[in-house]
Amino acid sequence: MTLIRRTFTAAAAALLMAAPFIAQAQDIKPRLIRFGYGLNEQSNQGRAVKLFAETVEKASGGKMKVRAIGAAALGPDVQMQQALIGGAQEMMVGSTATLVGITKEMALWDTPFLFNSTKEADAILDGPIGQKVMDKLQEKGLVGLVYWENGFRNLTNIKRPVTKLEDLEGIKLRVMQNNVYLDSFKTLGANAIPLPFSELFSALETKTVDGQENPYNTILSSKFYEVQKYLSITNHVYSPWIVTVSKKWWDGLSKDEQKVLMDAAKASRDFERKDTRDEAAKALADLKGKGMQINELSPAESARMRDKLTKVNAGIAANVGMDLWTETQGALAKLRGGK
Ligand code: KDG
């Protein structure tokens, strides 16, 4: 046998011997998951993403690593959604309201005063109706895992306390990029201006807008109290967040990997809801301590707001589909002890 053949044979033998170790070395290279979100690391959103990351790494024995990337460093919700659809990013959490452009049924969750309590919200979102809406994402290249709680939204502004509907007249109010929010606040007389969350603080600071609406947790964690004087408690809508993954990427995972992610998503949902509610319970006192002037709409004024906003419901029902709308109203009536 010539020298060249002998050398080649020896090299081939060595490679064959090393193959399992190379394979094993490749095996331990962790699967990296980029998880983008819009609030900061200290927010309820950031704390829940951190817990999700820790749970995935532990459950996968280090074979799956989640890189939590907050403060909209990967872009606003709508940009991250496109990155997931294209497969350039693996995971995100964001508002269901910013998903309406992709899946119109998500507008169901924008309905003013849809839920009267977090108990109702959990029951519907985690039940068949929430799953049905979530499943609609798949035809658009996204997979919804769980809903988290953003929370009941309230108004802040620099002009005046909102004690009655007329006080909203002419206030430049930032809203999420979503037609229901736009229509709702135009109906209430505000000058509604859609902006991504990532631009909100600077828009408030430069007085490009006078006010905004968000749950207490976000007003606290995003330090809106530094640039807003009045907080008016309206609880005008319950806003969910939703944890989504790229379907392109999800479909390439093993069943075991998908189970690790789904189990961690459910654990993070339960953690996030409790953490958010605990924080919200003391947020008013915290915000008062930061100098905000707080008022609560009277039941009569709240009823006026509800009545005025039912005008948008017909548009939502037509948009999401009467079957889904009717099913939701029926499920809520049942929860409330109705027929
Ligand atoms: O990633 C930030 C989004 O979750 C955002 O939708 C939060 O409620 C929000 C808002 O007002 O934009």
Tab-separated table of C-alpha atoms and ligand atoms in Angstrom:
chain	number	residue	atom	x	y	z
A	1	MET	CA	0.000	0.000	0.000
A	2	THR	CA	1.499	3.434	-1.014
A	3	LEU	CA	2.370	6.033	1.629
A	4	ILE	CA	-0.479	8.309	0.475
A	5	ARG	CA	-3.073	5.537	0.761
A	6	ARG	CA	-1.689	4.548	4.208
A	7	THR	CA	-1.899	8.188	5.417
A	8	PHE	CA	-5.422	8.614	4.043
A	9	THR	CA	-6.596	5.385	5.667
A	10	ALA	CA	-5.112	6.413	9.025
A	11	ALA	CA	-6.749	9.866	8.808
A	12	ALA	CA	-10.120	8.327	7.913
A	13	ALA	CA	-9.802	5.887	10.826
A	14	ALA	CA	-8.960	8.742	13.229
A	15	LEU	CA	-11.960	10.757	12.015
A	16	LEU	CA	-14.280	7.778	12.471
A	17	MET	CA	-12.962	7.313	16.032
A	18	ALA	CA	-13.552	11.018	16.836
A	19	ALA	CA	-17.000	11.242	15.203
A	20	PRO	CA	-19.088	10.429	18.336
A	21	PHE	CA	-17.097	12.965	20.386
A	22	ILE	CA	-17.453	15.616	17.684
A	23	ALA	CA	-21.134	14.781	17.534
A	24	GLN	CA	-21.266	14.902	21.322
A	25	ALA	CA	-19.374	18.207	21.314
A	26	GLN	CA	-21.923	19.508	18.829
A	27	ASP	CA	-24.677	18.073	21.059
A	28	ILE	CA	-23.615	20.201	24.040
A	29	LYS	CA	-23.545	23.417	21.949
A	30	PRO	CA	-26.674	25.060	23.457
A	31	ARG	CA	-29.546	26.107	21.239
A	32	LEU	CA	-29.651	29.928	21.546
A	33	ILE	CA	-33.079	31.569	21.744
A	34	ARG	CA	-33.408	35.347	21.317
A	35	PHE	CA	-36.422	36.519	23.389
A	36	GLY	CA	-37.255	40.174	22.696
A	37	TYR	CA	-39.504	42.453	24.752
A	38	GLY	CA	-40.365	46.134	24.947
A	39	LEU	CA	-40.333	47.199	28.590
A	40	ASN	CA	-37.150	47.445	30.663
A	41	GLU	CA	-35.411	44.671	32.603
A	42	GLN	CA	-36.774	45.972	35.968
A	43	SER	CA	-40.397	45.805	34.742
A	44	ASN	CA	-42.908	43.030	35.410
A	45	GLN	CA	-42.380	42.029	31.761
A	46	GLY	CA	-38.602	41.866	32.215
A	47	ARG	CA	-38.836	39.847	35.445
A	48	ALA	CA	-41.076	37.266	33.782
A	49	VAL	CA	-38.778	36.881	30.759
A	50	LYS	CA	-35.866	36.331	33.166
A	51	LEU	CA	-37.793	33.596	34.985
A	52	PHE	CA	-38.709	31.984	31.643
A	53	ALA	CA	-35.020	31.968	30.622
A	54	GLU	CA	-33.905	30.385	33.922
A	55	THR	CA	-36.645	27.736	33.705
A	56	VAL	CA	-35.735	26.754	30.122
A	57	GLU	CA	-32.005	26.466	30.871
A	58	LYS	CA	-32.669	24.347	33.976
A	59	ALA	CA	-35.249	22.074	32.329
A	60	SER	CA	-33.074	21.496	29.240
A	61	GLY	CA	-29.909	20.782	31.249
A	62	GLY	CA	-28.237	23.755	29.597
A	63	LYS	CA	-28.970	22.554	26.059
A	64	MET	CA	-31.325	25.549	25.458
A	65	LYS	CA	-30.242	29.077	26.384
A	66	VAL	CA	-32.616	32.066	26.271
A	67	ARG	CA	-31.081	35.476	25.665
A	68	ALA	CA	-33.524	38.031	27.133
A	69	ILE	CA	-33.314	41.260	25.107
A	70	GLY	CA	-35.422	44.066	26.578
A	71	ALA	CA	-36.187	47.758	26.133
A	72	ALA	CA	-37.166	47.180	22.489
A	73	ALA	CA	-33.485	46.648	21.584
A	74	LEU	CA	-34.752	44.312	18.833
A	75	GLY	CA	-37.330	46.932	17.803
A	76	PRO	CA	-40.941	47.692	18.700
A	77	ASP	CA	-43.552	44.920	18.851
A	78	VAL	CA	-44.491	45.138	15.169
A	79	GLN	CA	-40.851	44.867	14.068
A	80	MET	CA	-40.196	41.849	16.310
A	81	GLN	CA	-43.359	40.182	14.993
A	82	GLN	CA	-41.991	40.429	11.445
A	83	ALA	CA	-38.595	39.121	12.588
A	84	LEU	CA	-40.321	36.054	14.082
A	85	ILE	CA	-42.360	35.454	10.932
A	86	GLY	CA	-39.192	35.657	8.836
A	87	GLY	CA	-37.272	33.399	11.229
A	88	ALA	CA	-34.681	36.075	12.104
A	89	GLN	CA	-35.696	36.005	15.784
A	90	GLU	CA	-37.058	33.092	17.830
A	91	MET	CA	-39.333	34.559	20.568
A	92	MET	CA	-40.989	37.719	21.896
A	93	VAL	CA	-43.623	38.961	24.268
A	94	GLY	CA	-45.731	41.959	23.383
A	95	SER	CA	-49.191	43.389	23.330
A	96	THR	CA	-52.028	41.533	21.622
A	97	ALA	CA	-53.132	44.999	20.436
A	98	THR	CA	-50.127	45.330	18.147
A	99	LEU	CA	-50.890	41.918	16.556
A	100	VAL	CA	-54.218	43.032	15.049
A	101	GLY	CA	-52.534	43.887	11.751
A	102	ILE	CA	-51.481	40.221	11.467
A	103	THR	CA	-54.467	38.450	13.086
A	104	LYS	CA	-57.645	40.558	13.160
A	105	GLU	CA	-59.264	38.343	15.852
A	106	MET	CA	-56.745	39.732	18.374
A	107	ALA	CA	-58.872	42.915	18.376
A	108	LEU	CA	-61.341	41.029	20.592
A	109	TRP	CA	-59.029	41.757	23.547
A	110	ASP	CA	-59.107	45.511	22.786
A	111	THR	CA	-62.840	45.736	23.545
A	112	PRO	CA	-63.321	48.483	26.166
A	113	PHE	CA	-64.568	47.100	29.491
A	114	LEU	CA	-64.647	43.516	28.088
A	115	PHE	CA	-63.436	42.035	31.383
A	116	ASN	CA	-64.634	43.241	34.800
A	117	SER	CA	-61.911	41.400	36.693
A	118	THR	CA	-58.630	39.513	36.310
A	119	LYS	CA	-60.605	36.346	37.218
A	120	GLU	CA	-62.727	36.799	34.100
A	121	ALA	CA	-59.650	37.615	32.017
A	122	ASP	CA	-57.795	34.468	33.123
A	123	ALA	CA	-60.859	32.259	32.522
A	124	ILE	CA	-61.444	33.508	28.964
A	125	LEU	CA	-57.803	33.927	27.863
A	126	ASP	CA	-56.737	30.501	29.203
A	127	GLY	CA	-59.943	28.819	27.987
A	128	PRO	CA	-61.132	27.658	24.536
A	129	ILE	CA	-61.808	31.189	23.259
A	130	GLY	CA	-58.320	32.448	24.105
A	131	GLN	CA	-56.840	29.322	22.483
A	132	LYS	CA	-59.005	29.765	19.370
A	133	VAL	CA	-57.746	33.334	18.890
A	134	MET	CA	-54.152	32.280	19.607
A	135	ASP	CA	-54.368	29.438	17.052
A	136	LYS	CA	-55.215	31.968	14.332
A	137	LEU	CA	-51.617	33.197	14.555
A	138	GLN	CA	-50.265	29.951	13.064
A	139	GLU	CA	-51.514	30.648	9.544
A	140	LYS	CA	-49.480	33.865	9.686
A	141	GLY	CA	-46.190	32.259	10.799
A	142	LEU	CA	-46.441	32.752	14.571
A	143	VAL	CA	-47.172	30.316	17.413
A	144	GLY	CA	-48.780	31.726	20.561
A	145	LEU	CA	-47.724	29.961	23.755
A	146	VAL	CA	-49.452	31.793	26.632
A	147	TYR	CA	-51.029	35.097	27.601
A	148	TRP	CA	-49.395	37.246	30.265
A	149	GLU	CA	-50.966	40.186	32.077
A	150	ASN	CA	-50.251	43.741	31.039
A	151	GLY	CA	-53.244	44.786	33.125
A	152	PHE	CA	-56.140	47.239	33.361
A	153	ARG	CA	-55.233	50.475	31.616
A	154	ASN	CA	-55.538	53.975	33.136
A	155	LEU	CA	-55.027	57.505	31.866
A	156	THR	CA	-52.136	59.870	32.629
A	157	ASN	CA	-51.568	63.377	31.271
A	158	ILE	CA	-49.980	66.745	32.004
A	159	LYS	CA	-53.024	68.984	31.362
A	160	ARG	CA	-55.732	68.210	33.928
A	161	PRO	CA	-57.308	65.479	36.019
A	162	VAL	CA	-59.845	63.553	33.887
A	163	THR	CA	-62.936	63.558	36.131
A	164	LYS	CA	-65.501	63.483	33.322
A	165	LEU	CA	-65.502	62.611	29.589
A	166	GLU	CA	-65.360	66.256	28.547
A	167	ASP	CA	-61.955	66.587	30.269
A	168	LEU	CA	-60.449	64.446	27.492
A	169	GLU	CA	-61.423	67.038	24.877
A	170	GLY	CA	-58.355	68.092	22.877
A	171	ILE	CA	-55.821	66.134	24.959
A	172	LYS	CA	-53.104	64.750	22.644
A	173	LEU	CA	-53.241	61.155	23.849
A	174	ARG	CA	-50.745	58.521	22.702
A	175	VAL	CA	-52.398	55.195	21.948
A	176	MET	CA	-51.027	51.848	20.746
A	177	GLN	CA	-50.862	51.363	16.971
A	178	ASN	CA	-54.304	49.805	16.813
A	179	ASN	CA	-57.593	51.031	15.302
A	180	VAL	CA	-59.776	50.117	18.279
A	181	TYR	CA	-57.673	52.258	20.608
A	182	LEU	CA	-57.615	55.021	17.992
A	183	ASP	CA	-61.407	54.916	17.492
A	184	SER	CA	-62.113	54.568	21.221
A	185	PHE	CA	-60.234	57.696	22.248
A	186	LYS	CA	-61.413	59.717	19.259
A	187	THR	CA	-64.956	58.764	20.318
A	188	LEU	CA	-64.163	60.063	23.813
A	189	GLY	CA	-62.977	63.376	22.356
A	190	ALA	CA	-59.223	63.017	22.714
A	191	ASN	CA	-56.757	63.725	19.942
A	192	ALA	CA	-55.521	60.106	19.661
A	193	ILE	CA	-51.958	59.701	18.329
A	194	PRO	CA	-50.640	56.149	17.620
A	195	LEU	CA	-46.987	55.607	18.598
A	196	PRO	CA	-44.866	52.512	19.373
A	197	PHE	CA	-44.159	51.983	23.068
A	198	SER	CA	-40.431	52.481	22.462
A	199	GLU	CA	-41.073	56.146	21.489
A	200	LEU	CA	-43.530	56.918	24.281
A	201	PHE	CA	-41.312	58.278	27.052
A	202	SER	CA	-39.557	60.759	24.760
A	203	ALA	CA	-42.898	61.823	23.235
A	204	LEU	CA	-44.150	62.609	26.753
A	205	GLU	CA	-40.898	64.297	27.756
A	206	THR	CA	-40.885	66.569	24.680
A	207	LYS	CA	-44.631	67.201	25.063
A	208	THR	CA	-45.240	65.812	21.577
A	209	VAL	CA	-48.155	64.165	23.339
A	210	ASP	CA	-49.915	65.297	26.532
A	211	GLY	CA	-50.813	61.870	27.869
A	212	GLN	CA	-51.017	58.128	27.472
A	213	GLU	CA	-52.824	55.132	28.946
A	214	ASN	CA	-51.210	52.065	30.492
A	215	PRO	CA	-51.457	49.832	33.588
A	216	TYR	CA	-49.976	51.130	36.868
A	217	ASN	CA	-47.047	48.699	36.559
A	218	THR	CA	-45.895	50.244	33.293
A	219	ILE	CA	-46.415	53.827	34.522
A	220	LEU	CA	-44.114	52.886	37.432
A	221	SER	CA	-41.450	50.817	35.650
A	222	SER	CA	-41.204	53.227	32.693
A	223	LYS	CA	-41.020	56.218	35.079
A	224	PHE	CA	-43.878	58.035	33.345
A	225	TYR	CA	-44.444	59.806	36.687
A	226	GLU	CA	-41.353	61.871	35.836
A	227	VAL	CA	-43.146	63.378	32.811
A	228	GLN	CA	-46.847	63.046	33.765
A	229	LYS	CA	-48.738	64.927	36.497
A	230	TYR	CA	-52.237	63.435	36.592
A	231	LEU	CA	-53.262	59.769	36.885
A	232	SER	CA	-57.002	59.201	36.344
A	233	ILE	CA	-58.260	55.730	37.221
A	234	THR	CA	-60.557	54.481	34.441
A	235	ASN	CA	-59.690	50.758	34.041
A	236	HIS	CA	-61.101	51.227	30.575
A	237	VAL	CA	-59.712	47.980	29.139
A	238	TYR	CA	-57.843	44.860	30.302
A	239	SER	CA	-54.725	44.503	28.139
A	240	PRO	CA	-53.020	41.100	27.686
A	241	TRP	CA	-49.470	40.434	26.557
A	242	ILE	CA	-48.832	37.283	24.509
A	243	VAL	CA	-45.694	35.145	24.306
A	244	THR	CA	-45.110	34.139	20.687
A	245	VAL	CA	-42.490	32.120	18.789
A	246	SER	CA	-41.471	31.954	15.141
A	247	LYS	CA	-43.449	29.094	13.557
A	248	LYS	CA	-40.612	28.457	11.095
A	249	TRP	CA	-38.302	27.917	14.077
A	250	TRP	CA	-40.861	26.123	16.286
A	251	ASP	CA	-41.608	23.505	13.626
A	252	GLY	CA	-37.881	22.602	13.539
A	253	LEU	CA	-37.749	21.819	17.259
A	254	SER	CA	-38.059	18.318	18.717
A	255	LYS	CA	-41.192	17.460	20.713
A	256	ASP	CA	-39.035	17.462	23.863
A	257	GLU	CA	-37.723	20.962	23.102
A	258	GLN	CA	-41.254	22.219	22.417
A	259	LYS	CA	-42.418	20.739	25.729
A	260	VAL	CA	-39.602	22.462	27.634
A	261	LEU	CA	-40.625	25.801	26.137
A	262	MET	CA	-44.366	25.303	26.667
A	263	ASP	CA	-43.924	24.174	30.278
A	264	ALA	CA	-41.653	27.159	30.965
A	265	ALA	CA	-44.153	29.487	29.279
A	266	LYS	CA	-46.956	28.251	31.557
A	267	ALA	CA	-44.769	28.632	34.639
A	268	SER	CA	-43.780	32.146	33.575
A	269	ARG	CA	-47.463	33.029	32.949
A	270	ASP	CA	-48.436	32.040	36.507
A	271	PHE	CA	-45.408	33.872	37.948
A	272	GLU	CA	-46.015	36.993	35.822
A	273	ARG	CA	-49.682	37.327	36.731
A	274	LYS	CA	-48.987	37.045	40.458
A	275	ASP	CA	-45.960	39.353	40.280
A	276	THR	CA	-47.913	41.943	38.238
A	277	ARG	CA	-50.926	41.867	40.593
A	278	ASP	CA	-48.765	42.119	43.698
A	279	GLU	CA	-46.926	45.089	42.203
A	280	ALA	CA	-50.145	46.758	40.964
A	281	ALA	CA	-51.691	46.471	44.451
A	282	LYS	CA	-49.101	48.860	45.867
A	283	ALA	CA	-48.402	50.855	42.700
A	284	LEU	CA	-50.936	53.598	43.446
A	285	ALA	CA	-49.250	54.415	46.751
A	286	ASP	CA	-45.874	54.311	44.990
A	287	LEU	CA	-47.073	56.645	42.223
A	288	LYS	CA	-48.601	59.028	44.770
A	289	GLY	CA	-45.264	59.013	46.555
A	290	LYS	CA	-43.616	59.955	43.266
A	291	GLY	CA	-45.776	63.077	43.136
A	292	MET	CA	-48.611	62.040	40.811
A	293	GLN	CA	-52.027	63.593	41.469
A	294	ILE	CA	-54.484	60.675	41.405
A	295	ASN	CA	-58.258	60.718	40.910
A	296	GLU	CA	-60.791	57.971	40.211
A	297	LEU	CA	-63.680	58.395	37.784
A	298	SER	CA	-67.009	58.304	39.615
A	299	PRO	CA	-69.308	55.327	38.867
A	300	ALA	CA	-71.608	57.694	36.973
A	301	GLU	CA	-68.787	59.039	34.801
A	302	SER	CA	-67.413	55.528	34.306
A	303	ALA	CA	-70.888	54.453	33.133
A	304	ARG	CA	-70.950	57.391	30.707
A	305	MET	CA	-67.570	56.277	29.334
A	306	ARG	CA	-68.827	52.681	28.948
A	307	ASP	CA	-71.978	53.853	27.169
A	308	LYS	CA	-70.050	56.108	24.833
A	309	LEU	CA	-67.540	53.352	24.000
A	310	THR	CA	-70.155	50.717	23.146
A	311	LYS	CA	-70.158	52.516	19.780
A	312	VAL	CA	-66.831	50.818	18.951
A	313	ASN	CA	-68.097	47.349	19.913
A	314	ALA	CA	-70.104	46.898	16.710
A	315	GLY	CA	-66.951	47.520	14.656
A	316	ILE	CA	-64.957	45.044	16.749
A	317	ALA	CA	-67.662	42.382	16.430
A	318	ALA	CA	-67.740	42.795	12.641
A	319	ASN	CA	-63.939	42.678	12.514
A	320	VAL	CA	-63.371	39.600	14.691
A	321	GLY	CA	-66.469	37.776	13.426
A	322	MET	CA	-69.926	37.592	14.992
A	323	ASP	CA	-69.482	33.933	16.010
A	324	LEU	CA	-66.390	34.712	18.089
A	325	TRP	CA	-67.987	37.872	19.503
A	326	THR	CA	-71.214	36.088	20.468
A	327	GLU	CA	-69.325	33.118	21.930
A	328	THR	CA	-67.268	35.501	24.088
A	329	GLN	CA	-70.262	37.460	25.320
A	330	GLY	CA	-71.996	34.150	26.134
A	331	ALA	CA	-68.987	32.838	28.044
A	332	LEU	CA	-68.772	36.078	30.046
A	333	ALA	CA	-72.496	35.971	30.836
A	334	LYS	CA	-72.034	32.394	32.102
A	335	LEU	CA	-69.079	33.440	34.281
A	336	ARG	CA	-71.227	36.227	35.720
A	337	GLY	CA	-73.952	33.777	36.638
A	338	GLY	CA	-76.140	34.589	33.668
A	339	LYS	CA	-77.685	32.011	31.360
B	1	KDG	O1	-43.358	45.616	24.296
B	1	KDG	C1	-44.155	46.688	24.733
B	1	KDG	C2	-45.558	46.342	24.435
B	1	KDG	O2	-45.933	45.241	25.215
B	1	KDG	C3	-46.538	47.444	24.611
B	1	KDG	O3	-47.683	47.081	23.906
B	1	KDG	C4	-46.940	47.760	25.972
B	1	KDG	O4	-49.094	48.419	26.689
B	1	KDG	C5	-48.151	48.696	25.993
B	1	KDG	C6	-48.187	49.947	25.179
B	1	KDG	O5	-48.844	50.886	25.666
B	1	KDG	O6	-47.588	50.028	24.090
